[in-house]
Short mmCIF file of C-alpha atoms in Angstrom, two decimals:
data_model
loop_
_atom_site.label_atom_id
_atom_site.label_comp_id
_atom_site.label_asym_id
_atom_site.label_seq_id
_atom_site.Cartn_x
_atom_site.Cartn_y
_atom_site.Cartn_z
CA MET A 181 -7.23 -1.10 2.03
CA PRO A 182 -3.78 -2.81 1.87
CA GLU A 183 -1.07 -0.31 2.69
CA LEU A 184 2.66 -0.10 2.00
CA PRO A 185 3.78 -2.95 4.40
CA ASP A 186 1.02 -5.24 3.17
CA LEU A 187 1.94 -4.68 -0.48
CA GLN A 188 5.64 -5.18 0.31
CA ALA A 189 4.82 -8.54 1.83
CA PHE A 190 2.65 -9.48 -1.07
CA SER A 191 5.27 -8.59 -3.63
CA HIS A 192 7.98 -10.49 -1.76
CA ASN A 193 5.93 -13.72 -1.80
CA LEU A 194 4.63 -13.30 -5.37
CA GLN A 195 8.15 -12.73 -6.61
CA LYS A 196 9.24 -16.02 -5.02
CA ILE A 197 6.32 -17.88 -6.61
CA LEU A 198 5.93 -16.33 -10.03
CA ALA A 199 9.35 -15.09 -11.21
CA GLY A 200 10.39 -16.94 -14.36
CA LYS A 201 6.91 -18.06 -15.40
CA THR A 202 5.74 -17.28 -18.98
CA VAL A 203 2.36 -15.75 -19.68
CA LYS A 204 0.11 -18.04 -21.79
CA LYS A 205 -2.92 -15.76 -21.85
CA ILE A 206 -4.72 -13.08 -19.86
CA GLU A 207 -8.43 -13.11 -19.20
CA VAL A 208 -10.22 -9.97 -17.98
CA PRO A 209 -13.75 -10.79 -16.74
CA ASN A 210 -14.19 -7.17 -15.61
CA ALA A 211 -12.42 -4.80 -18.01
CA LYS A 212 -14.15 -1.54 -17.13
CA LYS A 213 -11.04 -0.15 -15.34
CA LEU A 214 -8.44 -1.58 -17.85
CA ASN A 215 -6.71 1.24 -19.78
CA VAL A 216 -6.35 -0.83 -23.05
CA SER A 217 -8.42 -3.46 -24.79
CA VAL A 218 -8.17 -7.03 -23.66
CA HIS A 219 -6.86 -7.90 -27.10
CA GLU A 220 -4.00 -5.37 -26.84
CA LEU A 221 -3.15 -6.52 -23.35
CA ASN A 222 -2.77 -10.12 -24.65
CA GLU A 223 -0.85 -8.93 -27.74
CA VAL A 224 1.66 -7.16 -25.44
CA LEU A 225 2.11 -9.63 -22.55
CA SER A 226 1.37 -13.12 -23.91
CA GLY A 227 4.60 -15.05 -24.35
CA GLN A 228 6.59 -12.80 -22.08
CA LYS A 229 8.38 -14.07 -19.00
CA LEU A 230 7.52 -12.61 -15.67
CA GLU A 231 10.69 -10.99 -14.23
CA LYS A 232 9.72 -9.09 -11.14
CA VAL A 233 6.88 -8.23 -8.78
CA TYR A 234 7.39 -5.06 -6.82
CA ARG A 235 5.49 -2.27 -5.06
CA GLU A 236 5.02 1.25 -6.33
CA GLY A 237 3.19 3.45 -3.81
CA LYS A 238 -0.12 1.70 -3.22
CA GLU A 239 0.12 -0.50 -6.32
CA LEU A 240 1.71 -3.77 -7.25
CA HIS A 241 3.72 -3.76 -10.42
CA ILE A 242 4.55 -6.83 -12.44
CA LYS A 243 7.47 -6.43 -14.85
CA PHE A 244 7.92 -8.67 -17.88
CA SER A 245 10.90 -9.67 -19.94
CA LYS A 246 10.41 -7.04 -22.68
CA GLY A 247 10.11 -4.29 -20.11
CA ASP A 248 6.33 -4.02 -20.06
CA VAL A 249 4.65 -3.52 -16.71
CA LEU A 250 1.16 -4.55 -15.50
CA GLY A 251 0.10 -2.35 -12.52
CA LEU A 252 -2.48 -3.65 -10.10
CA HIS A 253 -4.26 -1.25 -7.70
CA LEU A 254 -6.18 -3.25 -5.18
CA MET A 255 -8.30 -0.27 -4.00
CA LEU A 256 -10.35 -1.00 -0.86
CA HIS A 257 -11.23 -4.66 -1.24
CA GLY A 258 -9.08 -6.18 -3.98
CA LYS A 259 -7.49 -9.55 -3.27
CA LEU A 260 -4.98 -11.72 -4.98
CA PHE A 261 -5.21 -15.49 -5.25
CA LEU A 262 -3.17 -18.19 -6.88
CA PHE A 263 -4.84 -20.98 -8.80
CA ASP A 264 -4.04 -24.17 -10.77
CA THR A 265 -5.48 -24.52 -14.27
CA LYS A 266 -8.87 -22.87 -13.56
CA ASN A 267 -9.81 -19.88 -11.48
CA ASP A 268 -12.79 -20.62 -9.25
CA ASN A 269 -12.71 -17.32 -7.29
CA LYS A 270 -15.66 -14.95 -7.52
CA TYR A 271 -15.56 -11.35 -8.58
CA SER A 272 -12.56 -11.69 -10.82
CA ILE A 273 -11.09 -8.59 -12.35
CA ILE A 274 -8.09 -9.99 -14.24
CA GLU A 275 -6.54 -13.49 -14.51
CA LEU A 276 -2.91 -14.20 -15.53
CA HIS A 277 -2.56 -17.74 -16.89
CA PHE A 278 0.98 -19.14 -17.15
CA ASP A 279 2.22 -21.85 -19.50
CA ASP A 280 2.78 -24.29 -16.61
CA GLY A 281 -0.95 -24.30 -15.82
CA SER A 282 -0.71 -22.01 -12.77
CA GLY A 283 -2.35 -18.62 -12.51
CA LEU A 284 -2.85 -15.43 -10.52
CA VAL A 285 -6.15 -13.62 -10.17
CA LEU A 286 -7.13 -10.23 -8.83
CA THR A 287 -10.67 -10.14 -7.38
CA ASP A 288 -12.84 -7.35 -5.99
CA PHE A 289 -16.55 -7.68 -4.97
CA GLN A 290 -16.88 -3.96 -5.59
CA GLY A 291 -15.43 -4.22 -9.07
CA ILE A 292 -13.11 -1.22 -8.78
CA ALA A 293 -9.70 -2.83 -8.41
CA THR A 294 -7.70 -1.49 -11.36
CA PRO A 295 -5.25 -3.19 -13.75
CA THR A 296 -3.14 -0.83 -15.89
CA LEU A 297 -0.75 -1.71 -18.71
CA ASN A 298 2.45 0.32 -18.50
CA PRO A 299 1.27 2.83 -15.91
CA GLU A 300 2.76 6.30 -16.10
CA LYS A 301 5.74 6.86 -13.78
CA LYS A 302 4.96 9.27 -10.92
CA ASP A 303 7.31 11.99 -9.73
CA VAL A 304 5.92 11.89 -6.10
CA PRO A 305 8.36 10.21 -3.79
CA ASP A 306 7.60 6.89 -2.12
CA ALA A 307 7.08 7.07 1.65
CA LEU A 308 10.33 5.07 2.19
CA ASP A 309 12.24 7.61 0.06
CA ALA A 310 10.83 10.91 1.36
CA ASP A 311 13.54 12.71 3.40
CA ALA A 312 13.30 15.61 5.86
CA GLU A 313 14.26 18.20 3.31
CA TYR A 314 11.54 17.20 0.92
CA LEU A 315 8.92 17.22 3.72
CA ARG A 316 10.12 20.54 5.04
CA LYS A 317 9.67 22.24 1.63
CA ARG A 318 6.40 20.45 0.87
CA LEU A 319 4.74 20.95 4.24
CA ALA A 320 5.62 24.65 4.24
CA LYS A 321 3.07 24.93 1.41
CA THR A 322 0.23 23.19 3.25
CA LYS A 323 -2.11 24.43 5.96
CA THR A 324 -4.01 21.27 6.58
CA ASN A 325 -3.40 18.81 9.39
CA ILE A 326 -0.44 16.45 9.17
CA LYS A 327 -2.44 13.25 8.95
CA THR A 328 -4.28 14.55 5.85
CA VAL A 329 -0.86 15.28 4.33
CA LEU A 330 0.45 11.79 5.02
CA LEU A 331 -2.58 10.27 3.34
CA ASP A 332 -2.23 12.51 0.24
CA GLN A 333 -0.75 10.29 -2.51
CA LYS A 334 0.13 13.43 -4.45
CA ILE A 335 2.58 14.38 -1.72
CA MET A 336 3.94 11.00 -0.60
CA ARG A 337 2.93 7.57 -1.87
CA GLY A 338 2.14 4.49 0.16
CA VAL A 339 0.72 5.51 3.55
CA GLY A 340 -2.90 4.94 4.43
CA ASN A 341 -5.07 5.58 7.46
CA ALA A 342 -3.85 2.91 9.88
CA TYR A 343 -0.17 3.50 9.33
CA ALA A 344 -0.57 7.30 9.43
CA ASP A 345 -1.76 6.90 12.94
CA GLU A 346 1.01 4.56 13.87
CA ILE A 347 3.67 6.82 12.32
CA LEU A 348 2.44 9.93 14.13
CA TRP A 349 2.35 8.26 17.49
CA HIS A 350 5.88 7.09 17.14
CA ALA A 351 6.97 10.59 16.11
CA ARG A 352 4.92 12.01 19.01
CA ILE A 353 3.15 14.42 16.66
CA SER A 354 -0.61 15.03 16.97
CA PRO A 355 -2.55 14.05 13.85
CA PHE A 356 -4.34 17.39 14.20
CA SER A 357 -1.14 19.46 13.97
CA ILE A 358 -0.97 22.05 11.23
CA SER A 359 1.63 20.68 8.85
CA SER A 360 3.36 23.93 8.11
CA LYS A 361 3.78 24.57 11.95
CA ILE A 362 5.72 21.47 12.71
CA PRO A 363 9.32 22.28 13.77
CA GLU A 364 12.22 20.98 11.75
CA ALA A 365 13.45 18.79 14.57
CA LYS A 366 10.09 17.06 14.65
CA LEU A 367 10.14 16.55 10.89
CA LYS A 368 13.32 14.52 11.42
CA ASP A 369 11.42 12.42 14.01
CA LEU A 370 8.64 11.99 11.46
CA VAL A 371 10.92 10.79 8.67
CA LYS A 372 12.55 8.28 11.13
CA ALA A 373 9.17 7.06 12.25
CA ILE A 374 7.88 6.66 8.67
CA LYS A 375 10.79 4.29 7.81
CA SER A 376 10.92 2.42 11.07
CA VAL A 377 7.16 1.82 11.36
CA LEU A 378 6.72 0.74 7.76
CA GLU A 379 9.76 -1.51 7.62
CA ASP A 380 9.05 -3.10 10.96
CA ALA A 381 5.46 -3.67 9.94
CA GLU A 382 6.51 -5.61 6.82
CA GLN A 383 8.72 -7.85 8.94
CA ASN A 384 5.85 -8.43 11.47
CA ILE A 385 3.46 -9.32 8.67
CA LEU A 386 5.88 -11.86 7.08
CA LYS A 387 6.83 -13.32 10.48
CA SER A 388 3.20 -14.07 11.38
CA ASN A 389 1.95 -14.77 7.79
CA PRO A 390 4.99 -15.98 5.78
CA ASP A 391 2.93 -16.87 2.63
CA ILE A 392 0.65 -13.88 2.60
CA ILE A 393 -0.54 -12.41 -0.75
CA ASN A 394 -3.85 -10.81 0.34
CA GLY A 395 -5.67 -9.40 3.35
CA GLU A 396 -4.50 -7.02 6.08
CA VAL A 397 -2.56 -7.87 9.28
CA ARG A 398 -2.99 -5.25 11.99
CA ASP A 399 -2.89 -7.15 15.33
CA PHE A 400 0.75 -6.09 16.05
CA MET A 401 0.07 -2.36 15.80
CA ASP A 402 0.67 -0.21 18.89
CA ILE A 403 -1.97 2.54 18.40
CA HIS A 404 -4.38 1.85 15.46
CA ASN A 405 -5.62 -1.29 17.05
CA SER A 406 -9.21 -1.73 18.23
CA LYS A 407 -8.16 -4.41 20.73
CA LYS A 408 -5.84 -2.07 22.65
CA LYS A 409 -6.93 0.59 25.14
CA HIS A 410 -3.46 2.00 25.99
CA SER A 411 -0.26 2.85 24.18
CA PRO A 412 2.93 0.96 25.00
CA THR A 413 3.80 3.78 27.42
CA GLY A 414 0.49 3.53 29.25
CA ALA A 415 -1.38 6.48 27.79
CA ALA A 416 -5.06 5.97 26.94
CA ILE A 417 -5.74 5.60 23.24
CA ILE A 418 -8.32 8.08 21.96
CA ILE A 419 -10.40 7.37 18.90
CA ASN A 420 -11.75 10.32 16.85
CA GLU A 421 -14.81 9.14 15.03
CA ALA A 422 -14.72 11.22 11.86
CA SER A 423 -15.01 10.20 8.20
CA ARG A 424 -12.03 7.93 8.99
CA LYS A 425 -11.12 6.75 12.47
CA THR A 426 -8.07 8.40 13.93
CA TYR A 427 -6.26 6.70 16.87
CA TYR A 428 -3.96 8.85 19.03
CA THR A 429 -2.92 9.68 22.57
CA ASP A 430 -2.33 12.88 24.57
CA GLU A 431 1.41 12.05 24.39
CA GLN A 432 1.47 13.60 20.91
CA GLU A 433 2.39 17.22 20.60
CA LEU A 434 -0.04 19.61 18.88
CA PHE A 435 1.42 22.26 16.61
CA GLU A 436 -1.00 24.92 15.47
#
């Protein structure tokens, strides 16, 4: 599943390519996840100019000239492709056709990627905006392990499995630590790691894949990386084979 840095990179490139284009029509080959009718979607967005592509949590949002927003949640396997005149990609969910003949399509072979017209605004902070005070208050209410908390989009939006491991290693906090037991000083390390890991990852992705609008780039990661056996400091990387793989080392403090 694309995570925050991936979506940041996608939005950066899509903004450069699509800003200023006018929607001619929208086709929705798979409308089972759409929150309005295809007719209503076209009534609202056709003729509008695309103003901005940006990320909200784990979604991409496309804002148009009258203020309407099309949200795209890629889920596990959704991919975005550009096309000229005709979309030839398989498993299309939604196609945006622009008046210059170009287009953008969201595909998903599982059929669960979700387009939403004017998605509701969420009051949960984005991972890049969550500060130590917010986390201190929020984690005091939870007794589960810290990795589960980082993945909970109702607590903080944008972080997924791979980057949770990376963040916790950089903060030197065990993924199995009880969230309410983590000392305040360590929470500051966690906030610092969240921002530095996610922002550095976006730059790494764009450096190696400057035109990227789909897929996941993980080869630069220090810990959640199947090709590496040791952390940058030399500690052996341990893989916990649970419902989701957790990569960590014995350098990370356990609070319980």
